[in-house]
Coordinates of C-alpha atoms in Angstrom, one line a residue:
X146 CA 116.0 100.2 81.0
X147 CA 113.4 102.6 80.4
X148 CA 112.8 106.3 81.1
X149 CA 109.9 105.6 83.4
X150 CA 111.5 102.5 85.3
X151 CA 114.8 105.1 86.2
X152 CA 112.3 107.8 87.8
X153 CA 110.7 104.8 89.6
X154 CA 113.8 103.5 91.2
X155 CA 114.7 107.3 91.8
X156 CA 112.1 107.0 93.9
X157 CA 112.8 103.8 95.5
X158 CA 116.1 105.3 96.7
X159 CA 113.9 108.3 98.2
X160 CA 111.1 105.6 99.9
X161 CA 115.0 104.1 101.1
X162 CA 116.0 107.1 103.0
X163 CA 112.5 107.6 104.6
X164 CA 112.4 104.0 105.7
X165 CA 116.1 104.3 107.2
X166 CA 115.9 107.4 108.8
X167 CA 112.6 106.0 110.6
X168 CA 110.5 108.8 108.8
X169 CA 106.9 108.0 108.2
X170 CA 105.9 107.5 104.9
X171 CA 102.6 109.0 105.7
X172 CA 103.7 112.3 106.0
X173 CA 103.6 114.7 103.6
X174 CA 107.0 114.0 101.7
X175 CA 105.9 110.1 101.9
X176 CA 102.2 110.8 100.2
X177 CA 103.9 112.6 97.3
X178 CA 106.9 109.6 96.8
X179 CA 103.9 107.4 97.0
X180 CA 101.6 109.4 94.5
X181 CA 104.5 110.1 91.6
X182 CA 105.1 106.0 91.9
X183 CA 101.7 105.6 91.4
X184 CA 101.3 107.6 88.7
X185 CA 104.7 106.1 87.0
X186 CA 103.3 102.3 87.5
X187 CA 100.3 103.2 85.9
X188 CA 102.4 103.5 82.4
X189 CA 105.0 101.0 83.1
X190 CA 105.1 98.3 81.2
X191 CA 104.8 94.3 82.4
X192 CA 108.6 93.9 82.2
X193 CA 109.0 97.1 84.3
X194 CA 107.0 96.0 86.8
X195 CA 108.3 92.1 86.9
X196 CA 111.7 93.8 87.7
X197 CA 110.5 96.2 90.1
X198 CA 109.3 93.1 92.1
X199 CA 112.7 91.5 92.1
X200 CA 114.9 94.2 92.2
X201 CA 113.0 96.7 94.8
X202 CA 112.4 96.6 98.4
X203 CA 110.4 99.5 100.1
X204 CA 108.1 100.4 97.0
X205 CA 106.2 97.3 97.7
X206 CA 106.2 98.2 101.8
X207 CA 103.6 101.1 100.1
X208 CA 102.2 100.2 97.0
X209 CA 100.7 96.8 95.8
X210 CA 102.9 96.5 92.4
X211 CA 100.8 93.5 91.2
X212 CA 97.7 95.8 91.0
X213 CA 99.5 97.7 87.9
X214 CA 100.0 94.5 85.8
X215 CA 98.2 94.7 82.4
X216 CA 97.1 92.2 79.6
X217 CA 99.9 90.6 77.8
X218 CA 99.5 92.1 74.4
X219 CA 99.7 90.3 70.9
X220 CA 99.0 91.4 67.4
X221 CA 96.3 89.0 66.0
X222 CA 96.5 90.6 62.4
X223 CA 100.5 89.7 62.6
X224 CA 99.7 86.3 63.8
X225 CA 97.7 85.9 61.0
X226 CA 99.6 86.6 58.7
X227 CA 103.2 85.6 59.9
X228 CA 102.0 82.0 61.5
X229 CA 103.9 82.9 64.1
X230 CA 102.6 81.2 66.5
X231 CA 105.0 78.7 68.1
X232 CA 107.2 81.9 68.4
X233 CA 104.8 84.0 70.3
X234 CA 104.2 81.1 72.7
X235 CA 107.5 80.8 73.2
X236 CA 108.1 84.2 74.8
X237 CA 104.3 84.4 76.5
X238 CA 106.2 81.2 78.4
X239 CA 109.0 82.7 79.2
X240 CA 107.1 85.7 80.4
X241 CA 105.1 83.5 82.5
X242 CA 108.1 81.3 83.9
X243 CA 109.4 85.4 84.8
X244 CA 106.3 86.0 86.4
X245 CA 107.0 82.7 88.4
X246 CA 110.5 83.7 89.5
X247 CA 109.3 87.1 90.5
X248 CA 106.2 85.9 92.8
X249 CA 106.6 85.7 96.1
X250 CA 104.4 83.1 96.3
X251 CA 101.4 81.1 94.4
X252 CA 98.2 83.3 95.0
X253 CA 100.6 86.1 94.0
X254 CA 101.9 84.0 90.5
X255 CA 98.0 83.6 89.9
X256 CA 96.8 86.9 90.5
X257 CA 99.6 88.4 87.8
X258 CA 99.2 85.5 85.4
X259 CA 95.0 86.0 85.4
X260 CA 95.6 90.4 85.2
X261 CA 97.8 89.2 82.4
X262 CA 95.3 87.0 80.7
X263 CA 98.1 84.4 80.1
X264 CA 95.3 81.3 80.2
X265 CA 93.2 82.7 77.1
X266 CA 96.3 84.0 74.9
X267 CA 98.1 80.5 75.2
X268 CA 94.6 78.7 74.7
X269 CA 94.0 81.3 71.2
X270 CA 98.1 80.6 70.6
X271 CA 97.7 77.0 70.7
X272 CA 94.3 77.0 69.0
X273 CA 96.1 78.3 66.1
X274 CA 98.8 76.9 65.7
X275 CA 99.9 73.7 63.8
X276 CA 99.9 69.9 65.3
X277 CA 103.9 70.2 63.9
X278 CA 104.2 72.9 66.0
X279 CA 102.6 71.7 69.4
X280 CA 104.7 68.2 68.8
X281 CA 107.7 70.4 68.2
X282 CA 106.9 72.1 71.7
X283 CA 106.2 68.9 73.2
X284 CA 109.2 67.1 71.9
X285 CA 111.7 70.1 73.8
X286 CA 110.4 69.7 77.0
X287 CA 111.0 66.8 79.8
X288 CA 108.0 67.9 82.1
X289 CA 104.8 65.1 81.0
X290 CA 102.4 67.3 82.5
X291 CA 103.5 70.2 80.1
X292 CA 103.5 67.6 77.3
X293 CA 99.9 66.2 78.5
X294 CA 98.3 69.6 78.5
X295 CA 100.1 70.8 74.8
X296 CA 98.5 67.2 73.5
X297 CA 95.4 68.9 74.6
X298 CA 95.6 70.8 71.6
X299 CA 96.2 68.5 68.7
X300 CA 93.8 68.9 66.0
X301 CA 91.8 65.6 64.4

């Protein structure tokens, strides 16, 4: 767990107390809960953020967590060099199928996946990566719709 995810939750247990004890979070100790958060989502990260929106209640009674989200980062040059591919597809799907469990419902699951830019990496991913590789990807799943849109990306 990281350094700035602990201060957030600090703070969720604060936001807790003020919510319980029928405090208005627009008072002055409210504004400044409120402001630190914001500051702190601003540098989390996008597994910080997926947990905060499973694991917390009254931070997203305040703040709109899904807002924060930023591009899921890959290293190109790496990729490049490493073929990597498959691999790095791999976890952008299981950071996607995260985003899907964390979602509290579809428009949410799209809004994250399109501040991620999840459509564009997997379509550069799959671009690059070997026909073995997409028939391997293929081959390990059951869902044909899945299967339909990796044969999308066979090369001739």
């Amino acid at each position: 767990m990281s350094e700035n995810l602990v201060k957030i939750l600090k703070f969720e247990d604060q936001l807790a107390d003020l919510f319980e004890n029928g405090i208005d979070t627009t008072n002055t100790k409210g504004e400044e809960i409120v402001l630190e958060i914001s500051k702190l989502l601003k540098k989390a990260s996008n597994d910080d953020l997926l947990y905060l929106l499973l694991n917390c209640n009254y931070i997203h009674k305040v703040i709109d967590v899904t807002t924060y989200f930023k591009k899921y980062k890959i290293n190109k040059k790496n990729l490049a060099s490493e073929k990597n591919y498959k691999e790095t597809f791999e976890k952008l799907s299981l950071f996607v199928e995260r985003i899907h469990e964390a979602s509290v419902c579809e428009s949410e699951y799209l809004f994250i996946c399109s501040k991620c830019d999840v459509d564009n990496i997997a379509s550069f991913l799959l671009k690059n990566m070997s026909n073995e590789d997409i028939m391997s990807l293929s081959n390990a799943s059951d869902d044909w719709n899945y299967k339909l849109f990796l044969f999308e990306n066979l090369k001739a």
